[in-house]
Coordinates of C-alpha atoms in Angstrom, one line a residue:
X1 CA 2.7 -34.7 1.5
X2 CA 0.9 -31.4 1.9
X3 CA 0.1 -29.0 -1.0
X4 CA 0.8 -25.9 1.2
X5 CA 2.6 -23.1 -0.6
X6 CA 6.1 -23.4 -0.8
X7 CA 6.3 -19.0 -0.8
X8 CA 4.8 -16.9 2.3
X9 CA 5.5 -13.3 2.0
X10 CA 4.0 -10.2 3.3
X11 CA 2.4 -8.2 0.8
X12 CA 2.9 -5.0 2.6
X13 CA 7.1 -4.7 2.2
X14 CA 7.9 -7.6 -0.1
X15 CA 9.6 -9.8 2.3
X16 CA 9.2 -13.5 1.5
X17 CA 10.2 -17.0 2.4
X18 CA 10.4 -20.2 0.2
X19 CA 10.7 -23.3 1.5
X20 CA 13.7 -25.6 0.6
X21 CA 12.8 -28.3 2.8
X22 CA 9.7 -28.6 5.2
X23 CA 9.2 -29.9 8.7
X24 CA 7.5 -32.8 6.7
X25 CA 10.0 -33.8 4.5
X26 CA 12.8 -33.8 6.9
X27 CA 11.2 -35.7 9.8
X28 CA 11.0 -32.7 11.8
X29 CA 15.0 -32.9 12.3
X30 CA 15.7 -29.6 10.7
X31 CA 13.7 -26.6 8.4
X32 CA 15.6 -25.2 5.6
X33 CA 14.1 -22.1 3.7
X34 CA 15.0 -19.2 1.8
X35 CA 14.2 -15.7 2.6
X36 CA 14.2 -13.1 0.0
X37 CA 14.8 -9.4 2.1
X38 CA 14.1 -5.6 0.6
X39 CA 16.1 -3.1 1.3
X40 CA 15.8 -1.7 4.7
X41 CA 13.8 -4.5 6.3
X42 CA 15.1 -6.9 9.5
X43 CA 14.2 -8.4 12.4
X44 CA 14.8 -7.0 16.3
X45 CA 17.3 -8.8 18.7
X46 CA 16.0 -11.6 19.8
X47 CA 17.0 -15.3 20.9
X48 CA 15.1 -19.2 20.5
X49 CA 15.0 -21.6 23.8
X50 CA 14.7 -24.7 21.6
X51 CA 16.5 -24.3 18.0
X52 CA 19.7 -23.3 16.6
X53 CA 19.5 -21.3 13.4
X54 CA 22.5 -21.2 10.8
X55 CA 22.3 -18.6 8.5
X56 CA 23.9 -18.8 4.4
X57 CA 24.6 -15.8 2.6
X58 CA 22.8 -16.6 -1.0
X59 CA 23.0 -13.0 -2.9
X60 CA 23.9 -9.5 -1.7
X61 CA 25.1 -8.5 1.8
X62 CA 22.9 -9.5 5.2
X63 CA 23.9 -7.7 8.1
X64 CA 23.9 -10.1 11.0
X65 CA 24.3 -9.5 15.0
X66 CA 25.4 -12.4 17.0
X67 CA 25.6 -12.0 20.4
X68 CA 26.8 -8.6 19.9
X69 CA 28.9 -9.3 17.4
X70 CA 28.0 -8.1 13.7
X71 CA 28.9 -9.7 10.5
X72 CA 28.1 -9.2 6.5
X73 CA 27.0 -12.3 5.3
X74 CA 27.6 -12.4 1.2
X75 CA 27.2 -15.4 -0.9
X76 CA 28.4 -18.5 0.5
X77 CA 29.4 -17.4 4.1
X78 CA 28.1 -19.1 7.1
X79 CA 27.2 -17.7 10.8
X80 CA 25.4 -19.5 13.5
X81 CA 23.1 -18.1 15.7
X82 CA 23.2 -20.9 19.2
X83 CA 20.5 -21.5 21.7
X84 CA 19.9 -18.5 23.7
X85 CA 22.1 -16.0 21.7
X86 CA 20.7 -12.7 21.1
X87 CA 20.5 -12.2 17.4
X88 CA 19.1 -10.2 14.7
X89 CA 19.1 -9.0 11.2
X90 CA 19.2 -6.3 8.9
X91 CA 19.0 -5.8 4.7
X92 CA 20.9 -2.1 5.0
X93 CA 21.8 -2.2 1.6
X94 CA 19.7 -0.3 -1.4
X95 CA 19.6 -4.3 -3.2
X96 CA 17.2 -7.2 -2.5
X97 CA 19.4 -9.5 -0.3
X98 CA 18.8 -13.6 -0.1
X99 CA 20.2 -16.2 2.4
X100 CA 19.3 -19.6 3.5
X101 CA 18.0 -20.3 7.2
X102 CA 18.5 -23.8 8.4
X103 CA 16.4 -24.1 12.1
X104 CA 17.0 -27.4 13.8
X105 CA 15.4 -28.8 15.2
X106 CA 12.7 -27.9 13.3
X107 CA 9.8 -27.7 15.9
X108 CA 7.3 -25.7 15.1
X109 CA 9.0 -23.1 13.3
X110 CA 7.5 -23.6 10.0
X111 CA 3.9 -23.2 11.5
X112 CA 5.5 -19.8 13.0
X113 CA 6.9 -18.9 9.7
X114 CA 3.6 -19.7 7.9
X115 CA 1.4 -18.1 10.4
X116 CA 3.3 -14.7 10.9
X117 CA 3.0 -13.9 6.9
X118 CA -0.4 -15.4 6.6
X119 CA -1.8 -12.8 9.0
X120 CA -0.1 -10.0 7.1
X121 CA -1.4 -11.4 3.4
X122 CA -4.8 -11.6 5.5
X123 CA -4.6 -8.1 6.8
X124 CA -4.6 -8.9 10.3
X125 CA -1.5 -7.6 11.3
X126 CA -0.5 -3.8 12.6
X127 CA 3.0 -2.2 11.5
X128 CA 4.8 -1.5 14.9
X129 CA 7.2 0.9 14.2
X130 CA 9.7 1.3 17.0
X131 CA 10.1 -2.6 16.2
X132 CA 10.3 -2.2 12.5
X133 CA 7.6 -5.3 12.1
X134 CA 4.2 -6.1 11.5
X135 CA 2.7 -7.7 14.5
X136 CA -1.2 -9.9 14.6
X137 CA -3.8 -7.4 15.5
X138 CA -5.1 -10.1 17.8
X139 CA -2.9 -9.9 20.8
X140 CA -3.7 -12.7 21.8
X141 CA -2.2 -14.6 19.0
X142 CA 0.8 -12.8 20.0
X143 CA 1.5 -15.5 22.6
X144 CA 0.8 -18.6 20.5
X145 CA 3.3 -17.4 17.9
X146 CA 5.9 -16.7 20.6
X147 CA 5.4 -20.0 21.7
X148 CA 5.7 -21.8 18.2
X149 CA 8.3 -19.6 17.3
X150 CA 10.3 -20.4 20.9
X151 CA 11.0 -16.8 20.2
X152 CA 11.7 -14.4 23.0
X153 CA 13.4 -10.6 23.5
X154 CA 16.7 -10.1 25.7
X155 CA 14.5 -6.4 26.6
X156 CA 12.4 -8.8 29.9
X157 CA 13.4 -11.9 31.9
X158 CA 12.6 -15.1 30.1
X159 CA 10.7 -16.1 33.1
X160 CA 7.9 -12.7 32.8
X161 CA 7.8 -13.3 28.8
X162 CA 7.6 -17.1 29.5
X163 CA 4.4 -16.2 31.8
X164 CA 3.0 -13.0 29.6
X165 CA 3.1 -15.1 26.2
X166 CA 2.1 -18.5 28.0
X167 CA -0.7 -17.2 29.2
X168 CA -1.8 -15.4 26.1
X169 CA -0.9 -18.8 24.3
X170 CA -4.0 -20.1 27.3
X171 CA -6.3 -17.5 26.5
X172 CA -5.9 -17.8 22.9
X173 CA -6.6 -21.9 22.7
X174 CA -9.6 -20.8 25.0
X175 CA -11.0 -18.7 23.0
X176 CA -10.1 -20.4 19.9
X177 CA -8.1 -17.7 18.5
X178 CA -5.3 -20.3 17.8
X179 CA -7.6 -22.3 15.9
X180 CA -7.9 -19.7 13.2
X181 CA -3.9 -19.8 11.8
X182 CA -4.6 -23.8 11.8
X183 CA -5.4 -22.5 8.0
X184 CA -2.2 -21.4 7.3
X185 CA 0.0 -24.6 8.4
X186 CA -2.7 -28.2 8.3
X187 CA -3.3 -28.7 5.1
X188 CA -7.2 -29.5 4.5
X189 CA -8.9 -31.5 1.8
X190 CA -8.6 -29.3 -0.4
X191 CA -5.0 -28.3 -0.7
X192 CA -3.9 -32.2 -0.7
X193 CA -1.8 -34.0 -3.3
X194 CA -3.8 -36.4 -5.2
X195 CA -1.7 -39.7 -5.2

């Protein structure tokens, strides 16, 4: 078992993400974590090809968009977001707001996860503001998190983002920009358990 952090935040607005149960310890069926929201912070509309994320109100009120639908989420309640159905969220409250995120299967998610806030501890990510998000200053990376992520926008035609990030994906395995978040999601020597 790795010795990876069980928190990724960015340092930058206080969002952060703990770890209830890892791709590891579940066999890669599912990813549960918790994520711990500031006020005024979300995530754009957006949709996954390959995972199904349920979503558990833990403290506070989550504002949450299904497929044009929108829901408050308080502690205890439930919502699903299915394959291919435009979602998002929001923290519009003036309170930190928690909830649980269960992604199965868990694919690569928690690489995505990991990878995303490591750039913005690492300072190598760019505040987009029209998104409301920090995004990897290497725009290349761009396309390997999309790809981990099986994240996509409902803005383009999955077919032109499925080229535009694939390719970046390409470029950035060519150029071994990929191989520089391996840091943030293999474990090394050095952050193993001893048994």
């Amino acid at each position: 078992m790795s010795n990876l952090s069980r928190t990724v935040g960015n340092p930058h607005n206080g969002e952060s993400v703990t770890f209830l149960k890892t791709t590891e310890e579940t066999n890669g069926e599912y990813l549960l974590f918790r994520t711990d929201l500031p006020p005024n912070i979300g995530i754009f509309l957006h949709y996954h090809t390959e995972l199904v994320e349920t979503f558990e109100g833990v403290t506070g009120k989550l504002d949450l968009t299904v497929d044009g639908k929108t829901i408050t989420l308080q502690k205890g309640e439930k919502a699903v977001a299915p394959l291919h159905k435009n979602h998002c969220f929001n923290n519009n409250t003036n309170e930190l707001v928690s909830f649980n995120v269960e992604i199965r299967p868990a694919g690569n998610f928690e690489a995505f996860v990991r990878c995303g806030y490591g750039l913005d501890t690492d300072g190598k990510s760019f505040y987009m503001p029209f998104l409301k998000q920090y995004l990897p200053k290497n725009i290349l990376l761009l396309g390997t998190l999309f790809e981990m992520g099986a994240f996509y926008v409902p803005y383009l035609p999955l077919f032109l983002q499925k080229g535009i990030f694939g390719l970046l994906a390409k470029l950035s395995t060519w150029t071994g920009a990929a191989k520089t978040l391996e840091k943030y999601y293999i474990p090394t020597k050095e952050n193993q358990r001893i048994s």
